JSON list of C-alpha atoms in Angstrom, two decimals:
[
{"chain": "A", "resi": 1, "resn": "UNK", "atom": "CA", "xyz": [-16.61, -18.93, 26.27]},
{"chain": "A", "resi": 2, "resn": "UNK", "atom": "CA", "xyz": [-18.18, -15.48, 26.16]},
{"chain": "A", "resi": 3, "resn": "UNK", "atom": "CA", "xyz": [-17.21, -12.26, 27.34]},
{"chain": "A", "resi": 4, "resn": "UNK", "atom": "CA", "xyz": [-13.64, -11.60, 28.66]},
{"chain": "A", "resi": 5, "resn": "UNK", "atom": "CA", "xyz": [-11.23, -9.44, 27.15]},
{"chain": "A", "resi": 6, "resn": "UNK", "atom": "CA", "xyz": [-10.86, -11.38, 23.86]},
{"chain": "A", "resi": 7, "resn": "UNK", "atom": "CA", "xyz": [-14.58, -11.69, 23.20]},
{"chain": "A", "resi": 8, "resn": "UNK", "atom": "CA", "xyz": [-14.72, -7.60, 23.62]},
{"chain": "A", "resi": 9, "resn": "UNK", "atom": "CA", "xyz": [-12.57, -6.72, 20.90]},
{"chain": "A", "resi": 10, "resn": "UNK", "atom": "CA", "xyz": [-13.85, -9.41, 18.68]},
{"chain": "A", "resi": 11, "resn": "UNK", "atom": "CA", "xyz": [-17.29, -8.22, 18.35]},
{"chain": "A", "resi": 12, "resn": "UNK", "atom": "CA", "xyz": [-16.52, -3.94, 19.12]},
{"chain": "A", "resi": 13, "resn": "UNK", "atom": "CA", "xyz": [-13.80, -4.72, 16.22]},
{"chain": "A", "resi": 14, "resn": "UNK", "atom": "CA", "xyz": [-16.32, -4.38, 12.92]},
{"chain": "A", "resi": 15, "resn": "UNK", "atom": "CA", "xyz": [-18.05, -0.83, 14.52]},
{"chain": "A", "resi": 16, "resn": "UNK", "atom": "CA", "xyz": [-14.83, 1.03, 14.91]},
{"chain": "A", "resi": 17, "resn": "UNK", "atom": "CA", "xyz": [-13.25, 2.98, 11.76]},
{"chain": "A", "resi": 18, "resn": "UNK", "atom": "CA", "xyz": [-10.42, 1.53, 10.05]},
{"chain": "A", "resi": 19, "resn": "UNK", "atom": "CA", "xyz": [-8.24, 4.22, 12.38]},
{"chain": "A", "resi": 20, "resn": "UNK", "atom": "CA", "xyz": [-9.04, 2.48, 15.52]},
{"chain": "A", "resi": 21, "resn": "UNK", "atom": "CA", "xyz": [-6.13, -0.23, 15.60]},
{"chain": "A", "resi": 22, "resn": "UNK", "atom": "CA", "xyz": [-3.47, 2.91, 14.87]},
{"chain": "A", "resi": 23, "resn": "UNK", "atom": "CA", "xyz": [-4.07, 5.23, 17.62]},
{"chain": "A", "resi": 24, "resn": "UNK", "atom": "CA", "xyz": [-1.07, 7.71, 16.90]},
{"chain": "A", "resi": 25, "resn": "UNK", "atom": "CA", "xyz": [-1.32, 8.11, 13.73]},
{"chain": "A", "resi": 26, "resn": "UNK", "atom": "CA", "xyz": [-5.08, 9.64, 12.64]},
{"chain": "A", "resi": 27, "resn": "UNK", "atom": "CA", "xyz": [-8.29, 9.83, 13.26]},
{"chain": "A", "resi": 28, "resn": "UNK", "atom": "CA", "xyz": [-9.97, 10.93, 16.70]},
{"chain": "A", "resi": 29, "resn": "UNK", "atom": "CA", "xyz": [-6.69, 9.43, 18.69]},
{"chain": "A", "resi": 30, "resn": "UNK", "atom": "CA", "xyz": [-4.36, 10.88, 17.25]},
{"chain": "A", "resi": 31, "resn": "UNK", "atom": "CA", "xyz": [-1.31, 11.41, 19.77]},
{"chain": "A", "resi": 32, "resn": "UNK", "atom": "CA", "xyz": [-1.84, 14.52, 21.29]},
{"chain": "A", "resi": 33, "resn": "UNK", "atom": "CA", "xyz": [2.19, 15.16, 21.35]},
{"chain": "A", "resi": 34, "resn": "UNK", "atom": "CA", "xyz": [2.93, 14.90, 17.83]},
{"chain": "A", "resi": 35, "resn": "UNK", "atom": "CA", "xyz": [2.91, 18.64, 16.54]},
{"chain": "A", "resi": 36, "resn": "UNK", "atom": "CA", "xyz": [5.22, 19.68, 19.62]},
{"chain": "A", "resi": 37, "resn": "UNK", "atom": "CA", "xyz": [7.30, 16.77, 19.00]},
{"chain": "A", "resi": 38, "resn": "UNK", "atom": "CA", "xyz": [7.85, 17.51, 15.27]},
{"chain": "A", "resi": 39, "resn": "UNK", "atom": "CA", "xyz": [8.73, 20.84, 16.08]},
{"chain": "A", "resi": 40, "resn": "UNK", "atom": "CA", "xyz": [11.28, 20.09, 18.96]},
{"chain": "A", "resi": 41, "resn": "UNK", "atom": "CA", "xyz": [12.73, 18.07, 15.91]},
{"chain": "A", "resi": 42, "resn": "UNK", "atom": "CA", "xyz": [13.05, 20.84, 13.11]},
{"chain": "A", "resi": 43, "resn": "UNK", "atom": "CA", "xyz": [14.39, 23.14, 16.06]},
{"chain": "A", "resi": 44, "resn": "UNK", "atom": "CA", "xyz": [17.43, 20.57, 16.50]},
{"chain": "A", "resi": 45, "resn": "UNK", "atom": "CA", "xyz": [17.95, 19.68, 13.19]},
{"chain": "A", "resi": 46, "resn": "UNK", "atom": "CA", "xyz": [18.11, 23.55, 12.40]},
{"chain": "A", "resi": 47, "resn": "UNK", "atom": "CA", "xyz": [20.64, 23.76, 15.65]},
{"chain": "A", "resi": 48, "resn": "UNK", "atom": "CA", "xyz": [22.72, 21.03, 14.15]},
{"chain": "A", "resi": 49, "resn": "UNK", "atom": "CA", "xyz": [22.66, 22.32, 10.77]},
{"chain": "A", "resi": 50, "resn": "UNK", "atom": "CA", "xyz": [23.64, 25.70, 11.60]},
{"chain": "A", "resi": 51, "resn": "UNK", "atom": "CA", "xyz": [26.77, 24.38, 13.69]},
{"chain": "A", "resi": 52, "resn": "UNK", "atom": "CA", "xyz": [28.05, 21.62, 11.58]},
{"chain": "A", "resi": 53, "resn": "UNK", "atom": "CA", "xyz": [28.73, 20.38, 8.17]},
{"chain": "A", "resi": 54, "resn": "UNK", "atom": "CA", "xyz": [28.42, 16.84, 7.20]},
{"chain": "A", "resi": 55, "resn": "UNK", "atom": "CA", "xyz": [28.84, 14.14, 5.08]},
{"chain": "A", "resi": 56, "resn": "UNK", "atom": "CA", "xyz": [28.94, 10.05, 4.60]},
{"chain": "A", "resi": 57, "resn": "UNK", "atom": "CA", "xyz": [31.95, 8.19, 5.96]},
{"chain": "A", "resi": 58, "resn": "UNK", "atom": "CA", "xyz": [34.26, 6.75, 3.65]},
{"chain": "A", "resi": 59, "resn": "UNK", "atom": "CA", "xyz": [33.42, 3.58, 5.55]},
{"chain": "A", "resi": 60, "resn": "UNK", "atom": "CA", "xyz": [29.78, 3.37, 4.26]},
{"chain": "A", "resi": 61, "resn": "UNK", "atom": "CA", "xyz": [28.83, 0.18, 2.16]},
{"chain": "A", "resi": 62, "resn": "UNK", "atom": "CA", "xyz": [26.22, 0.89, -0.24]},
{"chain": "A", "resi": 63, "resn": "UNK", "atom": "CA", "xyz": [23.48, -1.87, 0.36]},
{"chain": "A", "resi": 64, "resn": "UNK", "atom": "CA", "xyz": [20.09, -0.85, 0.25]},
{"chain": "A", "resi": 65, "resn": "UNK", "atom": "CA", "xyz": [17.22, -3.26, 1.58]},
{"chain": "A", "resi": 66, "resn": "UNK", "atom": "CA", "xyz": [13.46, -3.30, 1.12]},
{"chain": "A", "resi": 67, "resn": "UNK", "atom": "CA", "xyz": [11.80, -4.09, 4.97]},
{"chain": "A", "resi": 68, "resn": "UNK", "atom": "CA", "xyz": [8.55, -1.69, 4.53]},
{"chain": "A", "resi": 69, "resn": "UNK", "atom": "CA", "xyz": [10.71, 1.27, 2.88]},
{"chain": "A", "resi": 70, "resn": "UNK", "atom": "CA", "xyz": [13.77, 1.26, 1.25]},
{"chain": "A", "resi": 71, "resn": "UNK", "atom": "CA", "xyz": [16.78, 1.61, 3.84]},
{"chain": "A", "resi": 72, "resn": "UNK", "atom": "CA", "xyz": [20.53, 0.83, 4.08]},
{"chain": "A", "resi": 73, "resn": "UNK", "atom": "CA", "xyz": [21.43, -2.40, 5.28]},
{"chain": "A", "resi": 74, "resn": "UNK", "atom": "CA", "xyz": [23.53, -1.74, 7.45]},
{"chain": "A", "resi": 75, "resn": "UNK", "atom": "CA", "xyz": [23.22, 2.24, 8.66]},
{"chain": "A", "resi": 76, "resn": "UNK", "atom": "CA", "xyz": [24.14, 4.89, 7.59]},
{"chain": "A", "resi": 77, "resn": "UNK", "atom": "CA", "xyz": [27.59, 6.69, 9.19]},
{"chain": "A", "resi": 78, "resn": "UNK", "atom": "CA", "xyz": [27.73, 10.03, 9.09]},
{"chain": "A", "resi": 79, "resn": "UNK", "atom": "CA", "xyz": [30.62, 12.25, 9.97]},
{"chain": "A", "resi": 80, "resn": "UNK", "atom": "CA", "xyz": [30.03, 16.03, 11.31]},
{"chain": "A", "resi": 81, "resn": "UNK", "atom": "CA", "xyz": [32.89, 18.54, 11.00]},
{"chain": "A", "resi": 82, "resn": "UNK", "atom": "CA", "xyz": [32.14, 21.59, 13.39]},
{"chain": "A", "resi": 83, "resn": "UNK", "atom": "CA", "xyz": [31.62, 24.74, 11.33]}
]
């Protein structure tokens, strides 16, 4: 069977750059959203920074696990005391 949706990306797969199959994270599709949306994030962080202190609950287990990076099994609980 030729054609059809499957037989499109099959054969346009080998021209595209390596970038193609990750279209918000480089090349020419990179998500057009990304620089406002990192700094929306540093502008809350800063908020949150400047009205709170914070630190791990005494609840926390130490348990790291390896699933692409290295995170915490099970979350991280954080407490925030306002300033």
């Amino acid at each position: 069977e030729e054609g059809g949706a499957a037989g499109t990306r099959e054969s346009g797969a080998g021209k595209r750059g390596g970038s193609a199959f990750l279209p918000f994270s480089m090349g020419p599709r990179t998500c057009i959203g990304r620089t406002f949306a990192m700094l929306e994030a540093k502008t809350v962080m800063a908020n949150i920074l400047r009205r709170f202190s914070f630190g791990i609950s005494p609840a926390y287990r130490h348990a790291p696990v390896t699933v692409l990076t290295l995170q915490p099994q099970f979350g991280m609980p954080i407490l925030f005391h306002p300033l």
